[in-house]
CSV table of C-alpha atoms in Angstrom, one decimal:
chain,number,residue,atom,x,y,z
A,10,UNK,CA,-2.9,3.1,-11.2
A,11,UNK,CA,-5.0,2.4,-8.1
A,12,UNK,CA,-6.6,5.5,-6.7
A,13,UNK,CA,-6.0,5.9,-2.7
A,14,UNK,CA,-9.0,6.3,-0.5
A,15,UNK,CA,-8.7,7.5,3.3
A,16,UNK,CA,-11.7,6.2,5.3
A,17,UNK,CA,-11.7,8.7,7.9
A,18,UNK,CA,-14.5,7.1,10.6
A,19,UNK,CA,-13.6,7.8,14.1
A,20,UNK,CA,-12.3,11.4,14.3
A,21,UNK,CA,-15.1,14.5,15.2
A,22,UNK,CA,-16.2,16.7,12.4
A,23,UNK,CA,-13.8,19.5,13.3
A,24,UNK,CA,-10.8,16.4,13.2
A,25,UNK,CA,-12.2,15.0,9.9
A,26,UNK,CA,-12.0,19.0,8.7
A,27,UNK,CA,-8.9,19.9,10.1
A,28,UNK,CA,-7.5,16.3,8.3
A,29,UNK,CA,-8.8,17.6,5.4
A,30,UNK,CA,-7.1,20.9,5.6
A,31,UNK,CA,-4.0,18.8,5.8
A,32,UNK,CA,-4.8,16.3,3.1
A,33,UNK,CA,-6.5,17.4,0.2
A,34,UNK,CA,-3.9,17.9,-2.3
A,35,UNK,CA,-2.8,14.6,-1.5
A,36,UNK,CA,-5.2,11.6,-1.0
A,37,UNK,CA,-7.7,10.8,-4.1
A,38,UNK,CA,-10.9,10.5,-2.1
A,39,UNK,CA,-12.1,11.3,0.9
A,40,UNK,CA,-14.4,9.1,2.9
A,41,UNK,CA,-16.7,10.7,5.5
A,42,UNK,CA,-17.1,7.0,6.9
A,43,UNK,CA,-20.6,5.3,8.1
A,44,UNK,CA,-19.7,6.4,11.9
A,45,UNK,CA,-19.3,10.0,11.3
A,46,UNK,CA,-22.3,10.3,9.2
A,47,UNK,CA,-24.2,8.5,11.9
A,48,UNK,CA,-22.7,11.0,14.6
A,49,UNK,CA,-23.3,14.0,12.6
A,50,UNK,CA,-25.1,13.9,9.7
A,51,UNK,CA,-23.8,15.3,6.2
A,52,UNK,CA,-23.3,18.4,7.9
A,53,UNK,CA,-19.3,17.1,7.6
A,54,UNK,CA,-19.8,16.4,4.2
A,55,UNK,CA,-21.0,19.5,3.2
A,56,UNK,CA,-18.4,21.4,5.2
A,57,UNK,CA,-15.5,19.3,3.8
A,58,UNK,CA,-16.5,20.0,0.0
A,59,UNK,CA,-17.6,23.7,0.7
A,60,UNK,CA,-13.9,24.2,1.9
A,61,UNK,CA,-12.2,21.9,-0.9
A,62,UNK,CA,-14.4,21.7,-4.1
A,63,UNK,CA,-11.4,20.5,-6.4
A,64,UNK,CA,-11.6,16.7,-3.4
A,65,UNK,CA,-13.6,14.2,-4.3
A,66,UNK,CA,-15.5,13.1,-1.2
A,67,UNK,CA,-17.4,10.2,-0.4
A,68,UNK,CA,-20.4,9.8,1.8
A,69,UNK,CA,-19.9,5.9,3.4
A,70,UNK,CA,-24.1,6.2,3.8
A,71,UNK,CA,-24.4,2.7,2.9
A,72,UNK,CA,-28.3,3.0,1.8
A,73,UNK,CA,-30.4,0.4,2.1
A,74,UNK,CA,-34.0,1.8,1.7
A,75,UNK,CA,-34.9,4.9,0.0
A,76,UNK,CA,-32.4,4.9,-2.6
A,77,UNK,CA,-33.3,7.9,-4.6
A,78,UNK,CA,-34.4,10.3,-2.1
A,79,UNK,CA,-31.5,9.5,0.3
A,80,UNK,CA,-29.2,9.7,-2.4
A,81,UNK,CA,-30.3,13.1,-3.2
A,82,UNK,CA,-29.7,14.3,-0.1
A,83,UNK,CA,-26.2,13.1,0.1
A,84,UNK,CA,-25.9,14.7,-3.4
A,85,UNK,CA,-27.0,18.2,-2.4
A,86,UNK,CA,-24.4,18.2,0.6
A,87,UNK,CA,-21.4,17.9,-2.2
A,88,UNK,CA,-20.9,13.9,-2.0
A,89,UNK,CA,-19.1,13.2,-5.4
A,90,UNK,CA,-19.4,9.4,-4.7
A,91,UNK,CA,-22.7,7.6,-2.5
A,92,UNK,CA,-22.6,4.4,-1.1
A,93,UNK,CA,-25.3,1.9,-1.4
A,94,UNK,CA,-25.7,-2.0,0.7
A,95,UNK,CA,-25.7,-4.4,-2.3
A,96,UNK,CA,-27.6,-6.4,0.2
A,97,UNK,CA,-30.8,-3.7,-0.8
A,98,UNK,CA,-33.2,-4.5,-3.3
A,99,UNK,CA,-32.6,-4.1,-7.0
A,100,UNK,CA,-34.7,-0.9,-6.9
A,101,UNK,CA,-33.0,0.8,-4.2
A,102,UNK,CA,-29.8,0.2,-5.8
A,103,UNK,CA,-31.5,1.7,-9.2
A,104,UNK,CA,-32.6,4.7,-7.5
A,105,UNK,CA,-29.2,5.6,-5.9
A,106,UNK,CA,-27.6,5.0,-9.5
A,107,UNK,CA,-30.0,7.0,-11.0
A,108,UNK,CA,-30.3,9.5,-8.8
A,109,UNK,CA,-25.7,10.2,-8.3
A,110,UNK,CA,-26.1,10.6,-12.6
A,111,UNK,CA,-28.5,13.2,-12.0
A,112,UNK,CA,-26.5,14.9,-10.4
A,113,UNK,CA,-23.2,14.5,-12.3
A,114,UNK,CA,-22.5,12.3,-9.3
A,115,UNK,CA,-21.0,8.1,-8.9
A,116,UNK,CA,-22.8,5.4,-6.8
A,117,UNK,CA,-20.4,2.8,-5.1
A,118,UNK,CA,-22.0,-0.6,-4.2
A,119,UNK,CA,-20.5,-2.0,-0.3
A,120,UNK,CA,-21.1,-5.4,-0.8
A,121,UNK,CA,-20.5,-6.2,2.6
A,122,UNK,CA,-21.8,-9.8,3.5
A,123,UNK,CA,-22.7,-10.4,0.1
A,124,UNK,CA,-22.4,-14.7,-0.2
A,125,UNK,CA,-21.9,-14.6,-4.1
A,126,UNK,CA,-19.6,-11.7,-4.7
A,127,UNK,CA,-19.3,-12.4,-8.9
A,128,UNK,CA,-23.2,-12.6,-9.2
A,129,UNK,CA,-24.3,-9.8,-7.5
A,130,UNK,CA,-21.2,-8.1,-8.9
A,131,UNK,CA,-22.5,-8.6,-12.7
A,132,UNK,CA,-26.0,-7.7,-11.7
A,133,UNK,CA,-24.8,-4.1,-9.9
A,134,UNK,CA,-23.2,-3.4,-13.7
A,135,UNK,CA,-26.4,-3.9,-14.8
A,136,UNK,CA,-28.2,-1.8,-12.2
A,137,UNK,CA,-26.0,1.4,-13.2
A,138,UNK,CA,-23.3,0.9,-10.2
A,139,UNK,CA,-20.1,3.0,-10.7
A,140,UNK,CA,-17.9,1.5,-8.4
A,141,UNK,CA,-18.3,-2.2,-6.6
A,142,UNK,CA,-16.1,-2.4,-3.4
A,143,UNK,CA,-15.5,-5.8,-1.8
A,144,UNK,CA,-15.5,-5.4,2.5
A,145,UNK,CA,-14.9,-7.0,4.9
A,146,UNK,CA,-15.9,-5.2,7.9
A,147,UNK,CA,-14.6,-4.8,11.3
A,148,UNK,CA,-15.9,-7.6,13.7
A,149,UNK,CA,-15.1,-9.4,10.8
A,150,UNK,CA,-11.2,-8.4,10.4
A,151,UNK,CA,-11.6,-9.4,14.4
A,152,UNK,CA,-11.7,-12.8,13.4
A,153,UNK,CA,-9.5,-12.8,11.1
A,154,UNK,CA,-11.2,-12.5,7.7
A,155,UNK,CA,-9.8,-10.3,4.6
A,156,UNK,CA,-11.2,-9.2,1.6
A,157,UNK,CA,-8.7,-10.6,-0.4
A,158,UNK,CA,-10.6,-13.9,-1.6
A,159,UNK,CA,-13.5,-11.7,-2.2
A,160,UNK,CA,-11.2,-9.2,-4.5
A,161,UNK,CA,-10.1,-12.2,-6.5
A,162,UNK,CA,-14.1,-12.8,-7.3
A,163,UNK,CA,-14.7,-9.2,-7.8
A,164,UNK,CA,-11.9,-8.7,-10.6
A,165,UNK,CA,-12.6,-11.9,-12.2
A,166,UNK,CA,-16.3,-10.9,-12.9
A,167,UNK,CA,-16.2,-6.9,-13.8
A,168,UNK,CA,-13.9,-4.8,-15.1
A,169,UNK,CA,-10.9,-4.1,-12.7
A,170,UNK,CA,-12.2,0.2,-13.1
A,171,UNK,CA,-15.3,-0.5,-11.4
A,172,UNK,CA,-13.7,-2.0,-7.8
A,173,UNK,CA,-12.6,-1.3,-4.9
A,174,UNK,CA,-11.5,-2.9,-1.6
A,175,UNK,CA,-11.7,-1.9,2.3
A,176,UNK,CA,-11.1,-3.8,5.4
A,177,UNK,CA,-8.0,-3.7,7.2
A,178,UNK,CA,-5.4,-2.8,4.7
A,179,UNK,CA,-2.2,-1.9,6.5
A,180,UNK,CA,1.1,-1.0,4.8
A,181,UNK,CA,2.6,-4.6,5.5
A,182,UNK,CA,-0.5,-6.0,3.1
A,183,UNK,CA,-0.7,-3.7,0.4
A,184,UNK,CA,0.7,-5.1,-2.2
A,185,UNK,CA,-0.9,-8.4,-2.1
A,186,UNK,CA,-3.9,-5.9,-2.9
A,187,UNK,CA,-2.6,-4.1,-5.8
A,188,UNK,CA,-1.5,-7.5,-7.2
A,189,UNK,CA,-5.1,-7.6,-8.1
A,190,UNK,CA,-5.2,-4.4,-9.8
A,191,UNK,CA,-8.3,-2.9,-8.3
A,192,UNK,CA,-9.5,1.2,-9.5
A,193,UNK,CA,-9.7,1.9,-5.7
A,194,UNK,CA,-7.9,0.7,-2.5
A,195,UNK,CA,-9.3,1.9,0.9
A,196,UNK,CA,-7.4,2.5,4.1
A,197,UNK,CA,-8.7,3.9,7.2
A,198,UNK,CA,-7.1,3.2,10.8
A,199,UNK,CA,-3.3,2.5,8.7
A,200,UNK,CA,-3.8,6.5,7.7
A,201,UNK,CA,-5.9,7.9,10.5
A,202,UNK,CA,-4.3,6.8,13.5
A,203,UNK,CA,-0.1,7.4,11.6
A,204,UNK,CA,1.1,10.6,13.9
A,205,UNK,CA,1.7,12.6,10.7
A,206,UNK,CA,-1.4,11.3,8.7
A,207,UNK,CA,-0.2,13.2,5.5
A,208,UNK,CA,3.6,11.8,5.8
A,209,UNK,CA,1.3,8.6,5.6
A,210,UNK,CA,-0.5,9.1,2.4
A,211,UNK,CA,2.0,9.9,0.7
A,212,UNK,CA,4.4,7.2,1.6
A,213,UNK,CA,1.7,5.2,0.2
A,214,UNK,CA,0.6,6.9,-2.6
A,215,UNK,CA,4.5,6.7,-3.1
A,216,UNK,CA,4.5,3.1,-2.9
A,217,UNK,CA,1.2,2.7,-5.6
A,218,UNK,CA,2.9,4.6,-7.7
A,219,UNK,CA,6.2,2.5,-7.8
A,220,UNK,CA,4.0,-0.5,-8.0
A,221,UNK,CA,2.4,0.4,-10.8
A,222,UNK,CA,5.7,1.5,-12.3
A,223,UNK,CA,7.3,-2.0,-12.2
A,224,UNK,CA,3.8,-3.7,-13.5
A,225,UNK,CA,4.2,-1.3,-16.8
A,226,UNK,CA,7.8,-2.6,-16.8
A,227,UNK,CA,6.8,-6.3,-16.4
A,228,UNK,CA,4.0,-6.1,-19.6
């Protein structure tokens, strides 16, 4: 069954805490999005994990130089799961995988503008990757673009526990995502802006989980 990931982006720290307070015992992972991170640091991070050890949290850093030492750092502030460009060069990409098994930690590849999702896909495997999310990012979703195409390419060249998928999933296009079967699906603004943000989760954790039920009924 898909795991549920919130992508929590434009709220302050003390929001993104508060959310958590709120949360944690129902979402699977929590994203401290790019935004946040570049507004404040880890210092979120490490306040969100500090409070809720048992949440998995993921720092949206989405390295692109410096693989190993920025990983660390994210590491040490309590990230369970590290983002990476695949856009960076092979050895970036090593030294963030690399440096999240240290740790006892995962590396997620963004590939984000990525022209040949399957190749690059195969070749983050290789490199160590945990997780391989397919995105399609904001000014993107502006024109109309979904990572739906790029899911179909991402399933058909790894294994369906290795991805993920972000970029505009609302509750009206869900399912055409977990058609796909992916480990992780990412929703951010759908959640975040709801006025009861956990009522939210867990009408669609509700709905992943009756999903799944039907596709175990259909095999």
């Amino acid at each position: 069954m898909a795991k549920l990931q919130i992508a929590v982006d434009l709220m302050t720290e003390e929001q993104a805490a508060l959310l958590a307070d709120e949360i944690h015992d129902v979402i699977d992972i929590f994203e401290v999005g790019t935004p946040m991170i570049v507004r404040d640091g880890l210092h979120p991070v490490r306040r969100i994990k500090e409070k809720h050890p048992e949440l998995t949290v993921l720092a949206d850093t989405k390295i692109v130089d410096g693989g190993s030492l920025e990983c660390e750092d994210a590491c040490k502030a309590g990230a369970d799961i590290i983002t990476v460009l695949a856009m960076a060069d092979n050895a970036t990409i090593q030294g963030v995988a690399d440096s999240a098994h240290r740790y006892g930690r995962k590396a997620m590849a963004d590939l984000i503008q990525v022209p040949d999702v399957a190749k690059r896909a195969k070749e983050l495997v290789e490199l160590g990757v945990d997780y391989i999310c397919v995105h399609t990012g904001v000014d993107m979703q502006q024109l109309g673009r979904t990572p739906l195409e790029d899911l179909d390419a991402l399933v058909s060249a790894v294994c369906r526990e290795k991805t993920a998928v972000a970029g505009g999933i609302s509750s009206k296009t869900l399912e055409s995502y977990l058609e796909k079967e992916p480990a992780i699906v990412i929703m951010g603004s759908a959640l975040c802006s709801m006025p009861d943000v956990r009522a939210a989760v867990v009408e669609i954790q509700g709905r992943i989980a009756q999903f799944a039920g039907k596709r175990r009924e259909r095999k």
